[in-house]
Amino acid sequence: MPAATPPGIPEPTSAIPARVSRSRRRRSTVLATAGMLLVCVVPVSEAAAAPKGTASKAPDPSVSTMTFTAKERRDALAYWTPARIKAVGRSVDLGPTGPRSQPWRGTAMKTVGRLFFVNASGADTWCTATAVNSANHSVVMAAGHCVRRPASPVNTYLDMVFVPGYGKGRQPYGAFAVRAAVTPRTWAEDAVNDVAALVVDADSKGRKLVDVVGGQTVAFNRRVGGKTVAFGYPATRPQLGEELLHCTGTAEPAPAGEQALPCDMGGGASGGPWLTDFDATTGKGVLVSVNSHGDGPESGTHMYGPVLGSAAKAVYEQAQRG
């Protein structure tokens, strides 16, 4: 587990041997820091390419963007085979699922899925992410620590693939490779504002993500409070990431620009959506935060998530232009 991971929502890591370097895809440098080896992955690009046919805009200095080449995206889809996905889930056990975390038995949550990636240590892992409405129909919201290590700009992640509606090995809507990942620059440099927006490719049939699964509405600068439902794929047993869980409660303001929700989901739930005005019959609501960290080493009584303010809005706006 990376030492910089926010407490309570650790990155679940695989027992599969770490891939320290793949020279055909990234230039990697191993640094010794305080007796610990870190893989510093140099991003291919720190600016998202402008959409074809549009004028190029100067990158927003408040965000940090990494992009992946077409070959890298093809390799990512090939890498995350059903066998590898099953293996990464079986390799992690964060203890029993807490009493507040319940399997979702309502209408299919097509917009919520597992985000698979290889972390900065070279280990297979996953988070939770959500398709949201956007101009390009291709944006997914997650946590910043699902994209890169905090306060460590070069420690970014590889082989990112989003599988919406994942459940017990099933991929009912296919898999979508991530072509760009955007975080607040404050997350990359100072570990502040744990949120990310990812831009995904069309699927194998050429369909854009939101056209396939729909999207959640995103609200910025919304007053904290009211009934909220949080979703995630935690690495607790017996589910071990194979089943979507949820917590329901009332969100309350918390220090440091965060909000808190009664919830005991553990690692793997990171990045999962907080939905208010939620309609269980349609599976739609308003996304007001994402799972960031708990109040215990693996799980606890409360989950914390960022209040989506100007930093989150800048990330979202950059992604929907991608």
PDB file of C-alpha atoms in Angstrom:
ATOM      1  CA  MET A   1       0.000   0.000   0.000  1.00  0.00           C
ATOM      2  CA  PRO A   2       1.533   3.342  -0.986  1.00  0.00           C
ATOM      3  CA  ALA A   3       2.501   5.326   2.068  1.00  0.00           C
ATOM      4  CA  ALA A   4       0.913   8.498   0.711  1.00  0.00           C
ATOM      5  CA  THR A   5      -2.550   7.008   0.296  1.00  0.00           C
ATOM      6  CA  PRO A   6      -5.189   8.844   2.359  1.00  0.00           C
ATOM      7  CA  PRO A   7      -6.012   6.922   5.567  1.00  0.00           C
ATOM      8  CA  GLY A   8      -9.013   4.645   5.500  1.00  0.00           C
ATOM      9  CA  ILE A   9      -9.151   4.270   1.725  1.00  0.00           C
ATOM     10  CA  PRO A  10      -5.880   2.523   0.899  1.00  0.00           C
ATOM     11  CA  GLU A  11      -5.113   1.482  -2.627  1.00  0.00           C
ATOM     12  CA  PRO A  12      -5.708  -2.270  -2.657  1.00  0.00           C
ATOM     13  CA  THR A  13      -2.607  -3.791  -4.184  1.00  0.00           C
ATOM     14  CA  SER A  14      -2.106  -7.104  -5.903  1.00  0.00           C
ATOM     15  CA  ALA A  15       0.131 -10.014  -5.018  1.00  0.00           C
ATOM     16  CA  ILE A  16       1.051 -10.122  -8.705  1.00  0.00           C
ATOM     17  CA  PRO A  17       4.725  -9.084  -9.026  1.00  0.00           C
ATOM     18  CA  ALA A  18       5.104  -5.344  -9.551  1.00  0.00           C
ATOM     19  CA  ARG A  19       6.101  -4.202 -13.005  1.00  0.00           C
ATOM     20  CA  VAL A  20       8.722  -1.609 -12.159  1.00  0.00           C
ATOM     21  CA  SER A  21       9.364  -0.428 -15.701  1.00  0.00           C
ATOM     22  CA  ARG A  22       8.015  -0.896 -19.194  1.00  0.00           C
ATOM     23  CA  SER A  23      10.365   1.110 -21.355  1.00  0.00           C
ATOM     24  CA  ARG A  24       8.180   0.942 -24.435  1.00  0.00           C
ATOM     25  CA  ARG A  25       5.510   2.933 -22.629  1.00  0.00           C
ATOM     26  CA  ARG A  26       7.114   5.208 -20.047  1.00  0.00           C
ATOM     27  CA  ARG A  27      10.528   6.340 -18.936  1.00  0.00           C
ATOM     28  CA  SER A  28      10.820   5.306 -15.287  1.00  0.00           C
ATOM     29  CA  THR A  29      13.371   6.312 -12.675  1.00  0.00           C
ATOM     30  CA  VAL A  30      13.728   4.510  -9.376  1.00  0.00           C
ATOM     31  CA  LEU A  31      14.548   6.831  -6.493  1.00  0.00           C
ATOM     32  CA  ALA A  32      15.557   5.870  -2.972  1.00  0.00           C
ATOM     33  CA  THR A  33      13.698   8.079  -0.497  1.00  0.00           C
ATOM     34  CA  ALA A  34      13.871   7.522   3.261  1.00  0.00           C
ATOM     35  CA  GLY A  35      14.734   3.877   2.687  1.00  0.00           C
ATOM     36  CA  MET A  36      11.754   3.304   0.378  1.00  0.00           C
ATOM     37  CA  LEU A  37      11.856   2.726  -3.366  1.00  0.00           C
ATOM     38  CA  LEU A  38       9.422   4.805  -5.389  1.00  0.00           C
ATOM     39  CA  VAL A  39       8.757   4.402  -9.096  1.00  0.00           C
ATOM     40  CA  CYS A  40       8.697   7.858 -10.595  1.00  0.00           C
ATOM     41  CA  VAL A  41       6.778   7.640 -13.848  1.00  0.00           C
ATOM     42  CA  VAL A  42       7.352  10.538 -16.217  1.00  0.00           C
ATOM     43  CA  PRO A  43       4.072  11.422 -17.970  1.00  0.00           C
ATOM     44  CA  VAL A  44       4.025  11.440 -21.756  1.00  0.00           C
ATOM     45  CA  SER A  45       2.252  14.778 -21.697  1.00  0.00           C
ATOM     46  CA  GLU A  46       1.120  17.311 -19.122  1.00  0.00           C
ATOM     47  CA  ALA A  47      -1.433  18.942 -21.417  1.00  0.00           C
ATOM     48  CA  ALA A  48      -4.496  17.342 -22.933  1.00  0.00           C
ATOM     49  CA  ALA A  49      -4.702  17.567 -26.705  1.00  0.00           C
ATOM     50  CA  ALA A  50      -7.414  19.864 -28.055  1.00  0.00           C
ATOM     51  CA  PRO A  51     -10.304  18.106 -29.819  1.00  0.00           C
ATOM     52  CA  LYS A  52      -9.860  17.866 -33.575  1.00  0.00           C
ATOM     53  CA  GLY A  53     -11.474  20.677 -35.489  1.00  0.00           C
ATOM     54  CA  THR A  54     -11.365  23.116 -32.563  1.00  0.00           C
ATOM     55  CA  ALA A  55      -8.992  25.915 -31.746  1.00  0.00           C
ATOM     56  CA  SER A  56      -6.351  25.003 -29.196  1.00  0.00           C
ATOM     57  CA  LYS A  57      -6.743  26.700 -25.827  1.00  0.00           C
ATOM     58  CA  ALA A  58      -4.007  27.426 -23.344  1.00  0.00           C
ATOM     59  CA  PRO A  59      -4.055  24.815 -20.557  1.00  0.00           C
ATOM     60  CA  ASP A  60      -5.657  25.865 -17.292  1.00  0.00           C
ATOM     61  CA  PRO A  61      -2.776  26.494 -14.855  1.00  0.00           C
ATOM     62  CA  SER A  62      -4.938  25.320 -11.935  1.00  0.00           C
ATOM     63  CA  VAL A  63      -5.122  21.741 -13.230  1.00  0.00           C
ATOM     64  CA  SER A  64      -2.622  19.016 -14.030  1.00  0.00           C
ATOM     65  CA  THR A  65      -3.357  16.708 -16.974  1.00  0.00           C
ATOM     66  CA  MET A  66      -1.683  13.523 -18.132  1.00  0.00           C
ATOM     67  CA  THR A  67      -2.537  11.852 -21.412  1.00  0.00           C
ATOM     68  CA  PHE A  68      -2.078   8.393 -22.885  1.00  0.00           C
ATOM     69  CA  THR A  69      -1.207   7.503 -26.457  1.00  0.00           C
ATOM     70  CA  ALA A  70      -3.448   5.375 -28.672  1.00  0.00           C
ATOM     71  CA  LYS A  71      -1.049   2.454 -28.240  1.00  0.00           C
ATOM     72  CA  GLU A  72      -1.042   2.832 -24.472  1.00  0.00           C
ATOM     73  CA  ARG A  73      -4.822   2.750 -24.453  1.00  0.00           C
ATOM     74  CA  ARG A  74      -4.929  -0.391 -26.589  1.00  0.00           C
ATOM     75  CA  ASP A  75      -2.356  -1.997 -24.313  1.00  0.00           C
ATOM     76  CA  ALA A  76      -4.423  -1.072 -21.247  1.00  0.00           C
ATOM     77  CA  LEU A  77      -7.530  -2.771 -22.618  1.00  0.00           C
ATOM     78  CA  ALA A  78      -5.491  -5.853 -23.475  1.00  0.00           C
ATOM     79  CA  TYR A  79      -3.848  -5.867 -20.058  1.00  0.00           C
ATOM     80  CA  TRP A  80      -7.045  -5.955 -18.013  1.00  0.00           C
ATOM     81  CA  THR A  81      -8.251  -9.412 -18.921  1.00  0.00           C
ATOM     82  CA  PRO A  82     -11.072 -11.072 -16.933  1.00  0.00           C
ATOM     83  CA  ALA A  83      -8.468 -13.313 -15.306  1.00  0.00           C
ATOM     84  CA  ARG A  84      -6.365 -10.341 -14.160  1.00  0.00           C
ATOM     85  CA  ILE A  85      -9.418  -8.542 -12.825  1.00  0.00           C
ATOM     86  CA  LYS A  86     -10.405 -11.614 -10.838  1.00  0.00           C
ATOM     87  CA  ALA A  87      -6.848 -11.999  -9.546  1.00  0.00           C
ATOM     88  CA  VAL A  88      -6.545  -8.429  -8.276  1.00  0.00           C
ATOM     89  CA  GLY A  89      -9.766  -8.802  -6.294  1.00  0.00           C
ATOM     90  CA  ARG A  90      -8.716 -12.086  -4.729  1.00  0.00           C
ATOM     91  CA  SER A  91      -5.341 -10.669  -3.727  1.00  0.00           C
ATOM     92  CA  VAL A  92      -6.830  -8.104  -1.330  1.00  0.00           C
ATOM     93  CA  ASP A  93      -8.759  -8.679   1.894  1.00  0.00           C
ATOM     94  CA  LEU A  94      -9.434  -5.677   4.112  1.00  0.00           C
ATOM     95  CA  GLY A  95     -11.553  -7.618   6.574  1.00  0.00           C
ATOM     96  CA  PRO A  96     -15.308  -8.086   6.863  1.00  0.00           C
ATOM     97  CA  THR A  97     -17.714  -5.669   5.227  1.00  0.00           C
ATOM     98  CA  GLY A  98     -19.082  -3.202   7.776  1.00  0.00           C
ATOM     99  CA  PRO A  99     -22.725  -3.062   8.835  1.00  0.00           C
ATOM    100  CA  ARG A 100     -23.380   0.274   7.122  1.00  0.00           C
ATOM    101  CA  SER A 101     -22.155  -1.004   3.746  1.00  0.00           C
ATOM    102  CA  GLN A 102     -24.947  -2.846   1.998  1.00  0.00           C
ATOM    103  CA  PRO A 103     -25.046  -4.559  -1.416  1.00  0.00           C
ATOM    104  CA  TRP A 104     -26.983  -2.479  -3.923  1.00  0.00           C
ATOM    105  CA  ARG A 105     -30.197  -4.327  -4.894  1.00  0.00           C
ATOM    106  CA  GLY A 106     -31.990  -1.542  -6.749  1.00  0.00           C
ATOM    107  CA  THR A 107     -32.039  -0.703 -10.430  1.00  0.00           C
ATOM    108  CA  ALA A 108     -28.788  -1.297 -12.294  1.00  0.00           C
ATOM    109  CA  MET A 109     -26.279   1.492 -11.542  1.00  0.00           C
ATOM    110  CA  LYS A 110     -24.975   1.660 -15.090  1.00  0.00           C
ATOM    111  CA  THR A 111     -23.004   4.859 -14.488  1.00  0.00           C
ATOM    112  CA  VAL A 112     -20.909   3.491 -11.588  1.00  0.00           C
ATOM    113  CA  GLY A 113     -18.072   1.063 -12.179  1.00  0.00           C
ATOM    114  CA  ARG A 114     -14.587  -0.085 -11.295  1.00  0.00           C
ATOM    115  CA  LEU A 115     -11.568   1.899 -12.452  1.00  0.00           C
ATOM    116  CA  PHE A 116      -8.621  -0.476 -12.915  1.00  0.00           C
ATOM    117  CA  PHE A 117      -5.030   0.773 -13.113  1.00  0.00           C
ATOM    118  CA  VAL A 118      -1.410   0.063 -12.272  1.00  0.00           C
ATOM    119  CA  ASN A 119      -0.213   2.286  -9.451  1.00  0.00           C
ATOM    120  CA  ALA A 120       3.076   4.137  -9.101  1.00  0.00           C
ATOM    121  CA  SER A 121       4.647   1.126  -7.381  1.00  0.00           C
ATOM    122  CA  GLY A 122       3.810  -1.031 -10.392  1.00  0.00           C
ATOM    123  CA  ALA A 123       1.025  -3.002  -8.674  1.00  0.00           C
ATOM    124  CA  ASP A 124      -2.420  -3.819 -10.051  1.00  0.00           C
ATOM    125  CA  THR A 125      -5.265  -2.108  -8.195  1.00  0.00           C
ATOM    126  CA  TRP A 126      -8.661  -0.441  -8.566  1.00  0.00           C
ATOM    127  CA  CYS A 127     -10.938   2.390  -7.462  1.00  0.00           C
ATOM    128  CA  THR A 128     -14.579   3.286  -8.074  1.00  0.00           C
ATOM    129  CA  ALA A 129     -15.634   5.921 -10.625  1.00  0.00           C
ATOM    130  CA  THR A 130     -18.773   7.398 -12.189  1.00  0.00           C
ATOM    131  CA  ALA A 131     -19.859   8.490 -15.666  1.00  0.00           C
ATOM    132  CA  VAL A 132     -21.188  12.062 -15.586  1.00  0.00           C
ATOM    133  CA  ASN A 133     -22.978  14.320 -18.031  1.00  0.00           C
ATOM    134  CA  SER A 134     -20.517  16.367 -20.054  1.00  0.00           C
ATOM    135  CA  ALA A 135     -20.135  18.176 -23.374  1.00  0.00           C
ATOM    136  CA  ASN A 136     -18.045  15.359 -24.850  1.00  0.00           C
ATOM    137  CA  HIS A 137     -20.153  12.524 -23.339  1.00  0.00           C
ATOM    138  CA  SER A 138     -16.885  10.969 -22.143  1.00  0.00           C
ATOM    139  CA  VAL A 139     -16.096  12.173 -18.596  1.00  0.00           C
ATOM    140  CA  VAL A 140     -15.713  10.003 -15.496  1.00  0.00           C
ATOM    141  CA  MET A 141     -15.337  11.433 -11.973  1.00  0.00           C
ATOM    142  CA  ALA A 142     -13.114   9.778  -9.353  1.00  0.00           C
ATOM    143  CA  ALA A 143     -10.737  10.656  -6.514  1.00  0.00           C
ATOM    144  CA  GLY A 144      -7.385  12.323  -7.138  1.00  0.00           C
ATOM    145  CA  HIS A 145      -5.538   9.492  -5.383  1.00  0.00           C
ATOM    146  CA  CYS A 146      -7.034   7.090  -7.956  1.00  0.00           C
ATOM    147  CA  VAL A 147      -4.971   8.888 -10.615  1.00  0.00           C
ATOM    148  CA  ARG A 148      -1.701   9.892  -8.979  1.00  0.00           C
ATOM    149  CA  ARG A 149       0.055   9.932  -5.653  1.00  0.00           C
ATOM    150  CA  PRO A 150      -0.636  13.143  -3.751  1.00  0.00           C
ATOM    151  CA  ALA A 151       2.061  15.796  -3.525  1.00  0.00           C
ATOM    152  CA  SER A 152       4.206  13.807  -5.943  1.00  0.00           C
ATOM    153  CA  PRO A 153       3.590  15.093  -9.482  1.00  0.00           C
ATOM    154  CA  VAL A 154       5.655  12.451 -11.305  1.00  0.00           C
ATOM    155  CA  ASN A 155       4.084   9.457  -9.537  1.00  0.00           C
ATOM    156  CA  THR A 156       1.187   8.956 -11.921  1.00  0.00           C
ATOM    157  CA  TYR A 157      -0.643   5.748 -12.763  1.00  0.00           C
ATOM    158  CA  LEU A 158      -0.825   3.556 -15.873  1.00  0.00           C
ATOM    159  CA  ASP A 159      -3.150   1.201 -17.744  1.00  0.00           C
ATOM    160  CA  MET A 160      -6.371   2.950 -16.708  1.00  0.00           C
ATOM    161  CA  VAL A 161      -9.593   1.259 -17.798  1.00  0.00           C
ATOM    162  CA  PHE A 162     -13.143   2.078 -16.653  1.00  0.00           C
ATOM    163  CA  VAL A 163     -15.707  -0.747 -16.533  1.00  0.00           C
ATOM    164  CA  PRO A 164     -19.193   0.704 -15.871  1.00  0.00           C
ATOM    165  CA  GLY A 165     -21.800  -1.497 -14.229  1.00  0.00           C
ATOM    166  CA  TYR A 166     -19.222  -4.101 -13.203  1.00  0.00           C
ATOM    167  CA  GLY A 167     -20.596  -6.977 -11.142  1.00  0.00           C
ATOM    168  CA  LYS A 168     -19.184 -10.392 -10.268  1.00  0.00           C
ATOM    169  CA  GLY A 169     -17.021 -10.633 -13.359  1.00  0.00           C
ATOM    170  CA  ARG A 170     -19.634  -9.237 -15.726  1.00  0.00           C
ATOM    171  CA  GLN A 171     -18.886  -6.222 -17.924  1.00  0.00           C
ATOM    172  CA  PRO A 172     -22.366  -5.542 -19.334  1.00  0.00           C
ATOM    173  CA  TYR A 173     -21.436  -2.280 -21.042  1.00  0.00           C
ATOM    174  CA  GLY A 174     -17.869  -3.079 -22.018  1.00  0.00           C
ATOM    175  CA  ALA A 175     -14.630  -1.371 -21.011  1.00  0.00           C
ATOM    176  CA  PHE A 176     -13.433   2.148 -21.781  1.00  0.00           C
ATOM    177  CA  ALA A 177      -9.761   3.089 -21.923  1.00  0.00           C
ATOM    178  CA  VAL A 178      -8.742   6.367 -20.270  1.00  0.00           C
ATOM    179  CA  ARG A 179      -7.095   8.796 -22.666  1.00  0.00           C
ATOM    180  CA  ALA A 180      -6.608  11.699 -20.221  1.00  0.00           C
ATOM    181  CA  ALA A 181      -6.708  12.163 -16.454  1.00  0.00           C
ATOM    182  CA  VAL A 182      -7.097  15.593 -14.844  1.00  0.00           C
ATOM    183  CA  THR A 183      -6.527  16.553 -11.210  1.00  0.00           C
ATOM    184  CA  PRO A 184      -6.254  19.893  -9.445  1.00  0.00           C
ATOM    185  CA  ARG A 185      -2.666  21.064  -9.459  1.00  0.00           C
ATOM    186  CA  THR A 186      -3.072  21.424  -5.703  1.00  0.00           C
ATOM    187  CA  TRP A 187      -3.549  17.636  -5.490  1.00  0.00           C
ATOM    188  CA  ALA A 188      -0.501  16.884  -7.614  1.00  0.00           C
ATOM    189  CA  GLU A 189       1.703  19.276  -5.653  1.00  0.00           C
ATOM    190  CA  ASP A 190       0.183  19.731  -2.173  1.00  0.00           C
ATOM    191  CA  ALA A 191      -2.267  16.817  -1.555  1.00  0.00           C
ATOM    192  CA  VAL A 192      -5.243  19.201  -1.438  1.00  0.00           C
ATOM    193  CA  ASN A 193      -8.574  18.636  -3.283  1.00  0.00           C
ATOM    194  CA  ASP A 194      -8.803  14.859  -3.723  1.00  0.00           C
ATOM    195  CA  VAL A 195     -10.820  14.756  -6.948  1.00  0.00           C
ATOM    196  CA  ALA A 196     -10.162  13.774 -10.557  1.00  0.00           C
ATOM    197  CA  ALA A 197     -11.926  13.777 -13.915  1.00  0.00           C
ATOM    198  CA  LEU A 198     -10.999  11.266 -16.590  1.00  0.00           C
ATOM    199  CA  VAL A 199     -11.705  11.359 -20.305  1.00  0.00           C
ATOM    200  CA  VAL A 200     -12.367   7.945 -21.839  1.00  0.00           C
ATOM    201  CA  ASP A 201     -12.295   6.630 -25.390  1.00  0.00           C
ATOM    202  CA  ALA A 202     -15.364   5.419 -27.221  1.00  0.00           C
ATOM    203  CA  ASP A 203     -16.041   1.699 -26.865  1.00  0.00           C
ATOM    204  CA  SER A 204     -15.208  -1.019 -29.388  1.00  0.00           C
ATOM    205  CA  LYS A 205     -18.369  -0.106 -31.340  1.00  0.00           C
ATOM    206  CA  GLY A 206     -17.487   3.580 -31.499  1.00  0.00           C
ATOM    207  CA  ARG A 207     -20.080   4.636 -28.889  1.00  0.00           C
ATOM    208  CA  LYS A 208     -19.304   7.307 -26.300  1.00  0.00           C
ATOM    209  CA  LEU A 209     -19.601   6.390 -22.638  1.00  0.00           C
ATOM    210  CA  VAL A 210     -22.594   8.553 -21.671  1.00  0.00           C
ATOM    211  CA  ASP A 211     -24.441   7.464 -24.825  1.00  0.00           C
ATOM    212  CA  VAL A 212     -24.111   3.876 -23.570  1.00  0.00           C
ATOM    213  CA  VAL A 213     -24.733   4.144 -19.811  1.00  0.00           C
ATOM    214  CA  GLY A 214     -26.057   7.654 -19.228  1.00  0.00           C
ATOM    215  CA  GLY A 215     -24.481  10.133 -16.825  1.00  0.00           C
ATOM    216  CA  GLN A 216     -24.967  11.655 -13.402  1.00  0.00           C
ATOM    217  CA  THR A 217     -25.402  15.403 -13.032  1.00  0.00           C
ATOM    218  CA  VAL A 218     -22.510  17.129 -11.221  1.00  0.00           C
ATOM    219  CA  ALA A 219     -23.112  20.046  -8.821  1.00  0.00           C
ATOM    220  CA  PHE A 220     -20.425  22.505  -7.735  1.00  0.00           C
ATOM    221  CA  ASN A 221     -20.464  24.803  -4.703  1.00  0.00           C
ATOM    222  CA  ARG A 222     -23.604  23.102  -3.421  1.00  0.00           C
ATOM    223  CA  ARG A 223     -24.490  23.552   0.222  1.00  0.00           C
ATOM    224  CA  VAL A 224     -23.564  20.476   2.255  1.00  0.00           C
ATOM    225  CA  GLY A 225     -26.421  18.496   3.776  1.00  0.00           C
ATOM    226  CA  GLY A 226     -29.388  16.316   3.028  1.00  0.00           C
ATOM    227  CA  LYS A 227     -29.847  12.621   2.342  1.00  0.00           C
ATOM    228  CA  THR A 228     -26.869  11.237   0.429  1.00  0.00           C
ATOM    229  CA  VAL A 229     -26.090   7.819  -1.023  1.00  0.00           C
ATOM    230  CA  ALA A 230     -22.428   6.802  -1.479  1.00  0.00           C
ATOM    231  CA  PHE A 231     -21.433   3.900  -3.744  1.00  0.00           C
ATOM    232  CA  GLY A 232     -18.237   1.875  -4.025  1.00  0.00           C
ATOM    233  CA  TYR A 233     -16.499  -1.429  -4.684  1.00  0.00           C
ATOM    234  CA  PRO A 234     -14.537  -1.958  -1.443  1.00  0.00           C
ATOM    235  CA  ALA A 235     -12.029  -4.767  -0.955  1.00  0.00           C
ATOM    236  CA  THR A 236     -13.856  -6.119   2.084  1.00  0.00           C
ATOM    237  CA  ARG A 237     -15.199  -9.632   2.292  1.00  0.00           C
ATOM    238  CA  PRO A 238     -17.156 -11.408   1.127  1.00  0.00           C
ATOM    239  CA  GLN A 239     -17.455  -9.067  -1.873  1.00  0.00           C
ATOM    240  CA  LEU A 240     -13.722  -8.302  -2.426  1.00  0.00           C
ATOM    241  CA  GLY A 241     -14.526  -5.676  -5.043  1.00  0.00           C
ATOM    242  CA  GLU A 242     -16.845  -7.896  -7.041  1.00  0.00           C
ATOM    243  CA  GLU A 243     -20.092  -6.260  -5.955  1.00  0.00           C
ATOM    244  CA  LEU A 244     -21.342  -2.668  -5.699  1.00  0.00           C
ATOM    245  CA  LEU A 245     -22.063  -1.547  -2.126  1.00  0.00           C
ATOM    246  CA  HIS A 246     -23.695   1.598  -0.812  1.00  0.00           C
ATOM    247  CA  CYS A 247     -24.228   3.656   2.344  1.00  0.00           C
ATOM    248  CA  THR A 248     -27.092   6.062   2.979  1.00  0.00           C
ATOM    249  CA  GLY A 249     -27.036   8.926   5.442  1.00  0.00           C
ATOM    250  CA  THR A 250     -27.009  12.684   5.949  1.00  0.00           C
ATOM    251  CA  ALA A 251     -23.906  14.558   4.808  1.00  0.00           C
ATOM    252  CA  GLU A 252     -22.470  17.090   7.235  1.00  0.00           C
ATOM    253  CA  PRO A 253     -19.747  19.748   6.893  1.00  0.00           C
ATOM    254  CA  ALA A 254     -16.249  18.695   7.977  1.00  0.00           C
ATOM    255  CA  PRO A 255     -12.958  20.589   8.374  1.00  0.00           C
ATOM    256  CA  ALA A 256     -10.503  21.327   5.556  1.00  0.00           C
ATOM    257  CA  GLY A 257     -13.090  21.748   2.811  1.00  0.00           C
ATOM    258  CA  GLU A 258     -14.565  18.281   3.247  1.00  0.00           C
ATOM    259  CA  GLN A 259     -17.903  16.726   4.134  1.00  0.00           C
ATOM    260  CA  ALA A 260     -18.638  13.590   6.151  1.00  0.00           C
ATOM    261  CA  LEU A 261     -21.148  10.781   5.733  1.00  0.00           C
ATOM    262  CA  PRO A 262     -21.920   7.833   8.051  1.00  0.00           C
ATOM    263  CA  CYS A 263     -20.283   5.009   6.061  1.00  0.00           C
ATOM    264  CA  ASP A 264     -17.804   2.196   6.691  1.00  0.00           C
ATOM    265  CA  MET A 265     -16.727   1.249   3.163  1.00  0.00           C
ATOM    266  CA  GLY A 266     -12.998   0.522   2.911  1.00  0.00           C
ATOM    267  CA  GLY A 267     -10.283   0.592   0.256  1.00  0.00           C
ATOM    268  CA  GLY A 268     -11.429   0.090  -3.330  1.00  0.00           C
ATOM    269  CA  ALA A 269     -14.452   2.349  -2.714  1.00  0.00           C
ATOM    270  CA  SER A 270     -12.206   5.375  -3.323  1.00  0.00           C
ATOM    271  CA  GLY A 271     -13.625   7.680  -5.973  1.00  0.00           C
ATOM    272  CA  GLY A 272     -17.170   6.359  -5.661  1.00  0.00           C
ATOM    273  CA  PRO A 273     -19.961   8.938  -6.044  1.00  0.00           C
ATOM    274  CA  TRP A 274     -21.949  10.742  -3.389  1.00  0.00           C
ATOM    275  CA  LEU A 275     -25.407  11.251  -4.874  1.00  0.00           C
ATOM    276  CA  THR A 276     -28.107  13.544  -3.490  1.00  0.00           C
ATOM    277  CA  ASP A 277     -31.655  13.870  -4.872  1.00  0.00           C
ATOM    278  CA  PHE A 278     -31.196  10.195  -5.667  1.00  0.00           C
ATOM    279  CA  ASP A 279     -33.994   8.266  -7.390  1.00  0.00           C
ATOM    280  CA  ALA A 280     -33.555   4.552  -6.753  1.00  0.00           C
ATOM    281  CA  THR A 281     -35.909   3.671  -9.605  1.00  0.00           C
ATOM    282  CA  THR A 282     -33.774   5.408 -12.223  1.00  0.00           C
ATOM    283  CA  GLY A 283     -30.352   5.180 -10.561  1.00  0.00           C
ATOM    284  CA  LYS A 284     -29.848   8.908 -11.109  1.00  0.00           C
ATOM    285  CA  GLY A 285     -29.023  11.728  -8.734  1.00  0.00           C
ATOM    286  CA  VAL A 286     -26.707  14.698  -8.334  1.00  0.00           C
ATOM    287  CA  LEU A 287     -23.023  14.022  -7.702  1.00  0.00           C
ATOM    288  CA  VAL A 288     -21.792  16.278  -4.879  1.00  0.00           C
ATOM    289  CA  SER A 289     -18.592  14.490  -3.815  1.00  0.00           C
ATOM    290  CA  VAL A 290     -16.506  11.331  -4.145  1.00  0.00           C
ATOM    291  CA  ASN A 291     -15.187   8.894  -1.539  1.00  0.00           C
ATOM    292  CA  SER A 292     -11.808  10.174  -0.353  1.00  0.00           C
ATOM    293  CA  HIS A 293     -10.924   8.632   3.029  1.00  0.00           C
ATOM    294  CA  GLY A 294     -12.373   7.090   6.144  1.00  0.00           C
ATOM    295  CA  ASP A 295     -11.704   7.745   9.808  1.00  0.00           C
ATOM    296  CA  GLY A 296      -9.918   4.445  10.459  1.00  0.00           C
ATOM    297  CA  PRO A 297      -6.924   2.533   9.074  1.00  0.00           C
ATOM    298  CA  GLU A 298      -9.118   0.342   6.833  1.00  0.00           C
ATOM    299  CA  SER A 299     -12.709   1.326   7.564  1.00  0.00           C
ATOM    300  CA  GLY A 300     -14.496   3.326  10.205  1.00  0.00           C
ATOM    301  CA  THR A 301     -17.753   4.984  11.107  1.00  0.00           C
ATOM    302  CA  HIS A 302     -17.574   7.839   8.597  1.00  0.00           C
ATOM    303  CA  MET A 303     -16.467   8.499   5.049  1.00  0.00           C
ATOM    304  CA  TYR A 304     -15.060  11.869   4.000  1.00  0.00           C
ATOM    305  CA  GLY A 305     -15.209  13.504   0.608  1.00  0.00           C
ATOM    306  CA  PRO A 306     -14.248  16.888  -0.830  1.00  0.00           C
ATOM    307  CA  VAL A 307     -16.756  19.684  -1.236  1.00  0.00           C
ATOM    308  CA  LEU A 308     -16.765  20.214  -4.997  1.00  0.00           C
ATOM    309  CA  GLY A 309     -15.729  23.826  -5.366  1.00  0.00           C
ATOM    310  CA  SER A 310     -13.754  25.849  -7.899  1.00  0.00           C
ATOM    311  CA  ALA A 311     -10.868  23.356  -8.087  1.00  0.00           C
ATOM    312  CA  ALA A 312     -13.197  20.467  -8.916  1.00  0.00           C
ATOM    313  CA  LYS A 313     -15.081  22.590 -11.440  1.00  0.00           C
ATOM    314  CA  ALA A 314     -11.856  23.501 -13.232  1.00  0.00           C
ATOM    315  CA  VAL A 315     -10.939  19.805 -13.450  1.00  0.00           C
ATOM    316  CA  TYR A 316     -14.374  18.910 -14.828  1.00  0.00           C
ATOM    317  CA  GLU A 317     -14.345  21.751 -17.361  1.00  0.00           C
ATOM    318  CA  GLN A 318     -10.907  20.739 -18.615  1.00  0.00           C
ATOM    319  CA  ALA A 319     -12.027  17.124 -19.010  1.00  0.00           C
ATOM    320  CA  GLN A 320     -15.236  17.891 -20.899  1.00  0.00           C
ATOM    321  CA  ARG A 321     -13.196  19.822 -23.441  1.00  0.00           C
ATOM    322  CA  GLY A 322     -10.954  16.783 -23.979  1.00  0.00           C
TER     323      GLY A 322
END
